[in-house]
Coordinates of C-alpha atoms and ligand atoms in Angstrom, one line a residue:
X11 CA 19.5 27.2 -51.7
X12 CA 16.5 26.3 -53.7
X13 CA 13.0 25.9 -51.4
X14 CA 11.8 22.2 -52.0
X15 CA 8.3 21.2 -52.2
X16 CA 9.4 17.7 -51.3
X17 CA 8.3 15.7 -48.4
X18 CA 10.8 12.9 -48.8
X19 CA 13.4 12.6 -46.5
X20 CA 17.1 14.3 -47.1
X21 CA 20.1 12.2 -46.0
X22 CA 22.3 13.5 -43.4
X23 CA 25.4 12.8 -45.6
X24 CA 23.9 15.3 -48.0
X25 CA 23.2 18.1 -46.0
X26 CA 26.6 19.4 -45.7
X27 CA 26.8 21.9 -42.7
X28 CA 24.3 21.9 -40.3
X29 CA 23.1 25.6 -39.8
X30 CA 22.1 25.0 -35.5
X31 CA 22.4 21.6 -33.7
X32 CA 20.2 21.4 -30.6
X33 CA 19.4 17.8 -28.5
X34 CA 15.1 18.2 -29.2
X35 CA 14.0 19.8 -32.2
X36 CA 10.1 20.8 -31.8
X37 CA 8.0 21.7 -35.1
X38 CA 5.3 24.3 -33.9
X39 CA 4.7 26.3 -30.6
X40 CA 1.4 25.8 -30.8
X41 CA -0.6 23.3 -27.8
X42 CA 1.8 19.9 -28.6
X43 CA 4.6 22.0 -29.1
X44 CA 4.8 23.8 -26.0
X45 CA 4.5 21.4 -23.9
X46 CA 6.8 19.3 -25.3
X47 CA 9.6 22.2 -25.0
X48 CA 8.4 22.9 -21.9
X49 CA 9.1 18.9 -20.7
X50 CA 12.1 18.5 -22.7
X51 CA 14.1 21.9 -21.4
X52 CA 12.7 20.8 -17.5
X53 CA 14.8 17.9 -18.0
X54 CA 17.7 19.4 -19.3
X55 CA 18.0 18.6 -22.9
X56 CA 18.4 22.4 -25.3
X57 CA 15.5 22.5 -27.3
X58 CA 15.1 24.6 -30.4
X59 CA 11.1 25.0 -31.4
X60 CA 10.8 26.0 -35.3
X61 CA 7.1 28.0 -35.4
X62 CA 5.9 28.9 -39.3
X63 CA 4.1 31.7 -38.4
X64 CA 5.1 34.5 -36.1
X65 CA 4.0 33.6 -32.6
X66 CA 2.2 31.5 -30.4
X67 CA -1.0 33.5 -30.9
X68 CA -1.8 31.6 -34.2
X69 CA -2.0 28.2 -33.3
X70 CA -5.4 26.6 -33.1
X71 CA -4.5 26.0 -29.3
X72 CA -4.7 29.8 -28.4
X73 CA -7.8 30.5 -30.1
X74 CA -9.6 27.7 -28.2
X75 CA -12.5 27.9 -25.9
X76 CA -9.8 26.0 -23.4
X77 CA -11.5 22.9 -22.5
X78 CA -9.2 20.3 -21.3
X79 CA -10.7 16.8 -21.0
X80 CA -9.0 15.8 -17.6
X81 CA -10.1 13.7 -14.6
X82 CA -10.1 11.2 -12.1
X83 CA -10.4 13.0 -9.3
X84 CA -8.8 16.6 -10.0
X85 CA -9.0 19.3 -7.3
X86 CA -11.6 20.8 -9.5
X87 CA -13.5 18.0 -9.5
X88 CA -13.6 17.7 -6.0
X89 CA -13.9 21.1 -5.2
X90 CA -17.2 21.0 -6.8
X91 CA -18.3 17.9 -5.4
X92 CA -18.0 15.3 -8.2
X93 CA -16.5 12.0 -7.5
X94 CA -14.4 10.7 -10.5
X95 CA -11.3 7.7 -10.9
X96 CA -9.2 7.0 -13.7
X97 CA -11.3 3.6 -13.7
X98 CA -14.5 5.3 -14.7
X99 CA -13.3 7.9 -17.0
X100 CA -11.1 4.7 -18.9
X101 CA -14.6 3.5 -19.4
X102 CA -15.9 5.9 -20.8
X103 CA -13.4 7.4 -23.1
X104 CA -12.6 3.8 -23.7
X105 CA -16.4 4.0 -24.7
X106 CA -17.4 7.6 -26.4
X107 CA -14.1 8.0 -28.4
X108 CA -14.2 4.6 -30.5
X109 CA -14.4 2.2 -32.1
X110 CA -10.5 1.5 -32.6
X111 CA -9.0 3.6 -29.8
X112 CA -5.5 2.6 -28.7
X113 CA -6.3 1.4 -24.9
X114 CA -2.4 1.4 -23.3
X115 CA -2.5 5.3 -24.1
X116 CA -5.9 5.7 -23.3
X117 CA -5.0 3.8 -19.9
X118 CA -1.9 6.0 -19.2
X119 CA -4.0 9.1 -20.3
X120 CA -6.7 8.4 -17.3
X121 CA -4.2 7.4 -14.8
X122 CA -2.1 10.2 -15.2
X123 CA -5.0 12.9 -15.7
X124 CA -5.0 14.5 -12.0
X125 CA -1.0 14.9 -12.6
X126 CA -1.3 16.5 -15.6
X127 CA -4.0 18.6 -14.6
X128 CA -1.3 19.4 -11.3
X129 CA 0.9 20.2 -13.8
X130 CA -1.1 22.6 -15.7
X131 CA -2.0 24.3 -12.7
X132 CA 1.9 24.6 -12.0
X133 CA 2.7 26.0 -15.4
X134 CA 0.2 28.7 -14.1
X135 CA -3.0 27.6 -15.7
X136 CA -5.9 29.1 -13.7
X137 CA -8.9 27.3 -13.2
X138 CA -11.9 28.6 -10.9
X139 CA -13.4 25.9 -9.0
X140 CA -16.9 26.1 -10.1
X141 CA -19.3 23.6 -12.6
X142 CA -21.2 25.0 -15.0
X143 CA -24.4 23.2 -14.5
X144 CA -26.7 23.7 -18.2
X145 CA -26.2 22.5 -21.4
X146 CA -23.4 24.2 -23.5
X147 CA -20.1 24.5 -25.3
X148 CA -18.1 26.2 -23.1
X149 CA -19.2 27.9 -20.3
X150 CA -19.8 31.2 -21.2
X151 CA -18.6 33.2 -17.7
X152 CA -15.6 32.5 -15.7
X153 CA -16.6 29.0 -14.4
X154 CA -13.7 25.9 -14.2
X155 CA -15.7 22.8 -15.2
X156 CA -18.4 21.2 -17.0
X157 CA -20.2 18.0 -18.7
X158 CA -18.3 18.0 -22.3
X159 CA -18.8 14.4 -23.9
X160 CA -22.6 13.2 -23.1
X161 CA -21.4 11.9 -20.0
X162 CA -24.6 12.4 -17.9
X163 CA -26.5 11.8 -21.3
X164 CA -27.5 8.4 -22.8
X165 CA -26.1 5.5 -23.3
X166 CA -22.8 6.9 -21.6
X167 CA -24.6 7.2 -18.4
X168 CA -25.8 4.2 -18.0
X169 CA -21.9 2.9 -18.3
X170 CA -20.3 4.7 -15.1
X171 CA -21.4 6.9 -13.1
X172 CA -21.6 10.4 -15.3
X173 CA -18.8 12.7 -13.9
X174 CA -17.8 16.4 -15.9
X175 CA -14.0 16.2 -17.1
X176 CA -13.8 19.7 -19.5
X177 CA -11.7 21.8 -17.2
X178 CA -11.6 25.4 -18.7
X179 CA -9.0 28.2 -18.1
X180 CA -10.9 31.1 -15.8
X181 CA -11.1 33.6 -18.0
X182 CA -13.3 37.2 -18.2
X183 CA -15.1 38.1 -21.0
X184 CA -13.9 35.0 -23.1
X185 CA -13.8 35.6 -27.2
X186 CA -13.4 32.3 -28.7
X187 CA -11.7 31.9 -31.9
X188 CA -9.2 35.3 -30.5
X189 CA -8.9 34.6 -27.2
X190 CA -10.2 32.7 -24.4
X191 CA -9.7 30.1 -22.2
X192 CA -7.2 28.6 -25.1
X193 CA -5.3 31.1 -25.1
X194 CA -4.8 31.4 -21.1
X195 CA -3.7 27.3 -21.7
X196 CA -1.2 28.3 -24.1
X197 CA 0.3 31.7 -22.8
X198 CA 1.3 29.7 -19.4
X199 CA 2.3 26.6 -21.7
X200 CA 4.6 29.1 -24.0
X201 CA 5.8 30.8 -20.6
X202 CA 6.8 27.8 -18.6
X203 CA 9.0 26.5 -22.0
X204 CA 10.8 30.2 -22.8
X205 CA 11.4 30.2 -19.0
X206 CA 13.2 26.1 -19.1
X207 CA 15.2 27.6 -21.7
X208 CA 13.9 26.7 -24.9
X209 CA 14.5 28.8 -27.8
X210 CA 12.0 29.4 -30.5
X211 CA 12.7 30.3 -33.8
X212 CA 9.5 32.2 -35.7
X213 CA 8.4 32.2 -39.0
X214 CA 10.8 28.7 -39.6
X215 CA 8.6 26.3 -41.6
X216 CA 9.9 22.6 -41.3
X217 CA 9.4 20.8 -44.4
X218 CA 11.4 17.5 -44.4
X219 CA 13.4 15.4 -41.9
X220 CA 16.6 14.6 -42.0
X221 CA 17.9 10.8 -41.6
X222 CA 21.1 8.7 -40.9
X223 CA 22.1 5.6 -42.9
X224 CA 20.3 3.6 -40.3
X225 CA 16.5 5.2 -40.6
X226 CA 16.8 7.3 -37.4
X227 CA 15.8 10.7 -38.1
X228 CA 18.5 13.1 -37.1
X229 CA 17.1 16.7 -37.7
X230 CA 15.1 18.9 -40.1
X231 CA 15.4 21.2 -43.3
X232 CA 12.8 23.8 -42.8
X233 CA 12.6 27.0 -44.6
X234 CA 13.2 30.6 -42.9
X235 CA 12.4 33.7 -44.3
X236 CA 13.2 32.0 -48.3
X237 CA 16.1 30.9 -47.0
X238 CA 16.7 27.3 -46.4
X239 CA 18.1 25.8 -43.0
X240 CA 19.8 22.4 -42.1
X241 CA 18.7 22.1 -38.1
X242 CA 20.5 19.1 -36.0
X243 CA 18.4 17.3 -33.7
X244 CA 20.9 15.3 -31.4
X245 CA 17.9 13.3 -29.5
X246 CA 14.8 14.3 -31.4
X247 CA 12.4 15.6 -33.5
X248 CA 8.9 16.3 -32.2
X249 CA 6.0 16.9 -34.9
X250 CA 3.3 19.3 -33.2
X251 CA 2.2 21.0 -36.5
X252 CA -1.2 20.3 -35.8
X253 CA -4.2 18.8 -38.5
X254 CA -4.6 18.8 -42.1
X255 CA -8.1 20.0 -42.1
X256 CA -6.5 22.5 -44.4
X257 CA -5.2 19.8 -47.1
X258 CA -7.9 19.2 -50.0
X259 CA -5.2 16.8 -51.2
X260 CA -5.8 14.9 -47.6
X261 CA -9.0 15.5 -46.9
X262 CA -10.2 14.1 -50.1
X263 CA -7.9 11.0 -49.9
X264 CA -9.6 10.2 -46.2
X265 CA -11.9 12.0 -44.8
X266 CA -13.9 13.9 -47.3
X267 CA -16.9 14.6 -45.3
X268 CA -14.8 17.6 -44.0
X269 CA -14.1 19.1 -47.3
X270 CA -15.3 22.7 -47.9
X271 CA -15.9 22.4 -43.9
X272 CA -13.3 23.3 -41.7
X273 CA -14.2 24.3 -38.1
X274 CA -11.4 24.8 -35.3
X275 CA -8.7 24.6 -36.8
X276 CA -6.3 27.1 -38.2
X277 CA -5.0 27.3 -42.2
X278 CA -1.1 26.3 -41.0
X279 CA -2.7 23.1 -40.6
X280 CA -2.3 21.5 -43.8
X281 CA -1.0 18.0 -43.1
X282 CA 2.4 18.5 -43.7
X283 CA 4.0 16.7 -40.7
X284 CA 2.2 13.6 -41.7
X285 CA 3.2 13.2 -45.0
X286 CA 6.9 13.8 -43.8
X287 CA 6.6 10.9 -41.3
X288 CA 4.5 9.1 -43.6
X289 CA 8.2 9.0 -46.2
X290 CA 10.0 7.9 -43.7
X291 CA 7.8 4.8 -43.1
X292 CA 5.6 6.5 -40.3
X293 CA 2.2 4.5 -39.9
X294 CA -1.1 6.5 -39.3
X295 CA -4.2 5.7 -37.5
X296 CA -8.1 6.8 -37.9
X297 CA -7.1 9.2 -40.8
X298 CA -11.0 9.4 -41.7
X299 CA -12.0 10.5 -38.2
X300 CA -13.1 14.4 -37.2
X301 CA -14.4 16.3 -34.5
X302 CA -17.5 18.0 -35.4
X303 CA -19.7 21.8 -34.2
X304 CA -22.6 23.0 -35.5
X305 CA -23.3 26.8 -34.9
X306 CA -26.7 26.3 -32.2
X307 CA -27.0 26.9 -28.6
X308 CA -27.2 23.4 -27.0
X309 CA -30.1 25.3 -24.8
X310 CA -31.8 24.7 -27.8
X311 CA -31.3 21.4 -28.9
X312 CA -32.4 20.4 -25.6
X313 CA -35.6 21.8 -25.4
X314 CA -36.9 20.7 -29.1
X315 CA -36.0 17.5 -31.3
X316 CA -33.7 17.1 -34.2
X317 CA -35.2 15.5 -37.4
X318 CA -34.1 14.7 -41.0
X319 CA -35.2 15.4 -44.3
X320 CA -37.6 12.1 -43.6
X321 CA -38.9 13.4 -40.4
X322 CA -38.1 11.6 -38.4
X323 CA -35.6 11.6 -35.0
X324 CA -32.2 10.1 -35.1
X325 CA -30.3 11.4 -31.7
X326 CA -31.1 12.2 -28.2
X327 CA -31.1 15.7 -28.2
X328 CA -29.6 15.8 -24.9
X329 CA -26.0 14.2 -25.6
X330 CA -22.8 16.2 -26.5
X331 CA -23.6 18.3 -29.1
X332 CA -20.7 17.4 -31.0
X333 CA -21.9 13.9 -30.9
X334 CA -25.0 15.5 -32.9
X335 CA -22.8 17.4 -35.2
X336 CA -21.4 14.3 -36.2
X337 CA -24.1 12.3 -36.4
X338 CA -26.0 15.5 -38.8
X339 CA -23.2 15.2 -41.0
X340 CA -22.2 11.8 -41.3
X341 CA -25.5 10.0 -40.6
X342 CA -28.0 12.6 -42.2
X343 CA -25.4 14.3 -44.6
X344 CA -25.5 18.1 -43.0
X345 CA -29.5 17.9 -43.2
X346 CA -31.1 18.7 -39.8
X347 CA -34.0 20.7 -38.4
X348 CA -35.0 21.4 -35.1
X349 CA -38.6 21.8 -34.4
X350 CA -39.3 23.1 -30.7
X351 CA -43.2 25.0 -29.5
X352 CA -42.8 28.3 -28.5
X353 CA -43.1 27.9 -25.3
X354 CA -40.0 25.7 -24.9
X355 CA -38.1 28.4 -27.2
X356 CA -39.0 31.3 -24.8
X357 CA -38.0 29.0 -22.1
X358 CA -34.2 28.9 -23.6
X359 CA -32.5 32.1 -22.0
X360 CA -30.4 34.1 -24.3
X361 CA -27.2 33.0 -24.7
X362 CA -24.7 34.9 -22.0
X363 CA -21.8 36.8 -23.5
X364 CA -20.3 33.7 -25.8
X365 CA -20.9 34.5 -29.5
X366 CA -23.7 31.6 -29.4
X367 CA -26.4 32.5 -31.7
X368 CA -30.1 31.9 -30.5
X369 CA -31.2 30.8 -33.9
X370 CA -34.3 31.6 -35.2
X371 CA -37.3 29.5 -36.6
X372 CA -37.0 29.7 -40.4
X373 CA -40.5 28.1 -40.2
X374 CA -43.5 28.6 -38.2
X375 CA -47.3 27.0 -37.5
X376 CA -49.8 26.4 -35.8
X377 CA -49.7 22.7 -35.8
X378 CA -47.4 19.3 -37.1
X379 CA -49.3 19.1 -40.0
X380 CA -48.6 22.7 -41.8
X381 CA -45.0 23.2 -40.4
X382 CA -44.4 19.5 -42.2
X383 CA -46.0 20.9 -45.4
X384 CA -43.9 24.4 -44.8
X385 CA -40.6 22.3 -44.2
X386 CA -41.7 20.5 -47.3
X387 CA -41.1 17.1 -45.2
X388 CA -43.3 14.1 -46.9
X389 CA -47.1 14.1 -45.8
X390 CA -47.3 12.7 -42.1
X391 CA -43.8 12.2 -41.2
X392 CA -43.1 15.0 -38.7
X393 CA -46.8 14.3 -37.5
X394 CA -46.0 10.6 -36.6
X395 CA -42.8 11.9 -35.0
X396 CA -44.5 14.2 -32.9
X397 CA -47.3 12.1 -32.2
X398 CA -45.1 9.4 -30.8
X399 CA -42.9 11.7 -29.1
X400 CA -45.9 13.6 -27.5
X401 CA -47.0 10.1 -26.5
X402 CA -44.4 9.4 -24.3
X403 CA -43.3 13.0 -23.0
X404 CA -46.6 12.7 -21.2
X405 CA -45.2 10.4 -19.4
X406 CA -41.7 12.7 -19.0
X407 CA -39.8 9.3 -21.0
X408 CA -38.4 9.3 -24.5
X409 CA -38.4 5.0 -24.8
X410 CA -36.9 6.2 -28.5
X411 CA -33.5 8.1 -27.7
X412 CA -33.6 8.4 -23.8
X413 CA -33.5 11.9 -23.6
X414 CA -33.3 12.6 -19.7
X415 CA -36.9 13.4 -18.7
X416 CA -35.9 16.8 -17.3
X417 CA -35.7 17.8 -21.3
X418 CA -39.1 16.3 -22.1
X419 CA -42.3 17.6 -22.3
X420 CA -44.9 17.4 -25.2
X421 CA -44.8 19.7 -28.0
X422 CA -48.0 21.7 -27.8
X423 CA -49.1 24.8 -29.2
X424 CA -47.5 27.0 -32.4
X425 CA -44.1 25.3 -33.4
X426 CA -41.6 26.5 -35.6
X427 CA -38.5 24.9 -37.2
X428 CA -34.6 25.6 -37.4
X429 CA -32.8 25.2 -39.9
X430 CA -29.6 23.6 -39.2
X431 CA -29.1 22.3 -42.5
X432 CA -25.2 22.0 -43.5
X433 CA -23.9 23.8 -40.6
X434 CA -21.7 21.0 -39.0
X435 CA -17.8 21.4 -39.2
X436 CA -15.1 20.6 -37.9
X437 CA -10.9 19.3 -37.7
X438 CA -9.3 15.5 -38.2
X439 CA -8.2 13.7 -35.7
X440 CA -6.3 11.4 -37.8
X441 CA -2.8 11.3 -37.5
X442 CA 0.8 9.8 -37.2
X443 CA 0.7 6.4 -34.9
X444 CA 2.1 7.0 -31.9
X445 CA 3.3 4.8 -28.8
X446 CA 2.9 5.8 -25.0
X447 CA 5.8 7.6 -25.6
X448 CA 4.4 9.7 -28.4
X449 CA 7.2 8.0 -30.4
X450 CA 6.2 7.7 -34.1
X451 CA 5.5 4.1 -35.1
X452 CA 7.2 2.8 -38.2
X453 CA 4.1 0.7 -40.6
X454 CA 6.0 -2.4 -39.1
X455 CA 4.9 -0.9 -35.4
X456 CA 8.1 -0.3 -34.2
X457 CA 9.5 3.2 -33.4
X458 CA 11.0 5.4 -35.6
X459 CA 14.3 6.4 -33.6
X460 CA 14.3 9.8 -33.0
X461 CA 10.7 10.6 -34.2
X462 CA 7.9 11.6 -32.2
X463 CA 4.5 13.3 -32.8
X464 CA 1.8 15.1 -30.6
X465 CA -1.3 16.9 -30.9
X466 CA -3.3 16.6 -34.0
X467 CA -0.6 15.3 -36.1
X468 CA -0.9 12.6 -34.7
X469 CA -3.8 10.6 -33.7
X470 CA -4.2 10.7 -30.1
X471 CA -7.1 9.9 -27.7
X472 CA -10.3 10.4 -29.9
X473 CA -10.0 7.5 -32.4
X474 CA -13.1 8.1 -33.9
X475 CA -15.6 9.7 -31.7
X476 CA -14.9 13.4 -29.6
X477 CA -15.6 15.3 -26.2
X478 CA -15.1 18.8 -26.1
X479 CA -11.2 19.4 -24.4
X480 CA -9.8 16.0 -25.6
X481 CA -7.8 17.4 -28.1
X482 CA -6.2 20.1 -26.0
X483 CA -5.9 17.5 -23.3
X484 CA -4.0 15.2 -25.4
X485 CA -2.4 17.5 -27.0
X486 CA -1.1 18.7 -23.7
X487 CA -0.4 15.1 -22.1
X488 CA 1.0 13.5 -25.0
X489 CA 3.0 16.6 -25.9
X490 CA 4.9 16.7 -22.3
X491 CA 5.2 12.6 -22.9
X492 CA 7.3 13.3 -26.5
X493 CA 9.5 16.2 -24.9
X494 CA 10.5 14.0 -21.8
X495 CA 11.4 10.5 -24.5
X496 CA 12.9 13.1 -26.4
X497 CA 15.0 14.5 -24.0
X498 CA 15.8 10.9 -22.3
X499 CA 16.8 9.7 -25.5
X500 CA 20.5 8.6 -26.2
Ligands
FAD19 C1 -11.9 28.4 -32.3 C2 -11.5 27.0 -32.0 C3 -12.1 26.5 -30.6 C4 -11.2 25.1 -29.7 N1 -11.6 24.9 -29.0 C5 -11.3 23.7 -28.0 C6 -11.8 23.2 -27.0 O1 -12.2 23.9 -26.4 N2 -11.0 22.5 -26.5 C7 -10.4 21.3 -27.4 O2 -9.9 19.7 -26.8 N3 -10.4 21.6 -28.6 C8 -10.2 22.7 -28.9 N4 -10.5 23.3 -30.2 C9 -9.2 22.6 -31.2 C10 -7.6 22.1 -30.5 O3 -7.5 24.0 -30.3 C11 -6.6 22.1 -31.4 O4 -7.5 20.6 -31.8 C12 -5.1 22.0 -30.8 O5 -5.0 23.0 -30.3 C13 -4.2 21.2 -32.1 O6 -3.2 21.1 -31.4 P1 -1.7 21.2 -32.0 O7 -1.1 21.3 -31.3 O8 -2.0 19.8 -32.7 O9 -1.7 22.4 -33.4 P2 -1.6 23.9 -33.1 O10 -2.1 24.6 -31.6 O11 -2.3 25.0 -33.9 O12 0.1 23.9 -32.7 C14 0.4 24.0 -34.5 C15 1.6 24.8 -34.7 O13 2.1 24.3 -35.3 C16 2.5 25.2 -36.2 N5 3.0 25.0 -37.6 C17 2.5 24.3 -39.0 N6 2.8 23.9 -39.8 C18 4.5 24.1 -39.1 C19 5.4 23.8 -40.1 N7 5.4 23.2 -41.7 N8 6.7 24.3 -39.4 C20 6.7 24.8 -38.3 N9 5.3 25.1 -37.3 C21 4.2 24.5 -37.9 C22 1.3 26.1 -36.8 O14 1.9 27.4 -37.1 C23 0.9 26.6 -34.7 O15 1.5 27.1 -34.5 C24 -10.8 24.4 -30.7 C25 -10.1 25.1 -31.9 C26 -10.7 26.5 -31.9 C27 -9.4 27.2 -33.7

């Protein structure tokens, strides 16, 4: 039968013979899909997973650094000497992931976070009880815990006592983007799903939903080696196919800032699940939101001052570097420069092992006026910024952006400026609107019977803001809930 490009649902009455049946059909054997399959199978459901590529190792989760956002008092947090509570975690996430965080889902995410950590450990994810203290995108060695959302920097450090919550699977000689902490997570989750009895069909791409006369989702149409297959789901379909970072059409419609700037995603993230669910009335949330990163070592960022093309600072340089990247892209049109003096540049350690760059200055000068002219900034702007910064830095203070005093010292002597223009990139955070049990909501607010979503196909915990680890965190957390809910539905 011909392969169809449409995302419109197919009526069950027109399917004819089903090629295969299962209780729960999961689209995507990545981060959320493997967690959903593991839990649904553990609840006794017959689970069929359909994965478009030839193996789980091409999922974004398998390429990821592996930071998983969990807290509220996990064993690793306790072993590293940090006090945390679900309430503090909730307060932080409501502020840092917003505006527009779904309060109910955020609350359950925080209240059950310790349980989620324990489940990952039971699945075989190894975590080393050691804390990586220095600014970083991820721990360069095999440490298991770090700050990843600006919890210990202004403004969030004034909200609740800071606690690090990025938990990182232990791995030596990590190569993020190929095999790192995310691979360790995925290896454990996929093994758990398979051991629980889930069946996986690779090279099978889900293309359409199948709906009953009452609007319930009862299966999917997929394509496998060019053939169309109809697969019935007796209890539910879980959409776990990732973000829409690689759909230029969806980016143009919702997230134009990311056009031409995909990062930390894979090409299979084409947003098709979102469209398939929209075609049966599914609602979406925060389609304009995105995660952001920029390829500079945070050890450099904290030691310099970030300025825009007006020569002005716009953020505290010691906050979560993803928050910086977001500000660069969204508020500075992806233009930024890091101004640093020679002493601070030399004090910034060479990155350990990870392929993080210690970028070299593009411009160097003996004094601010000369640097400003070389950079082509309006006369006096950078000079004024450095003058104000240095005036307060003499006392170890930054009253303008509240950088922590341990990173504040006057910029003196030879200066350099690192060119960060055009560097921010990222992945989309918006997606299907779901309940606490990962049921996809119809635009009228009620769940669509038989349809679940998790991971970046849905809008998870991050609404507008982001902290590293919340994607793997909410993908696995709400993937599990999707699997459990689908397995128990009648
Ligand atoms: C280099 C890198 C570093 C990262 N670091 C981190 C980090 O440290 N912490 C963090 O939280 N996040 C990180 N991320 C982001 C994170 O990995 C993803 O956002 C997260 O894994 C998304 O989970 P998911 O289940 O939605 O997607 P995935 O894990 O990508 O799974 C989706 C699966 O669905 C399959 N699929 C797609 N379309 C179809 C279809 N039509 N039919 C069937 N199957 C389909 C895909 O092939 C894929 O296997 C990183 C990502 C990358 C690439």
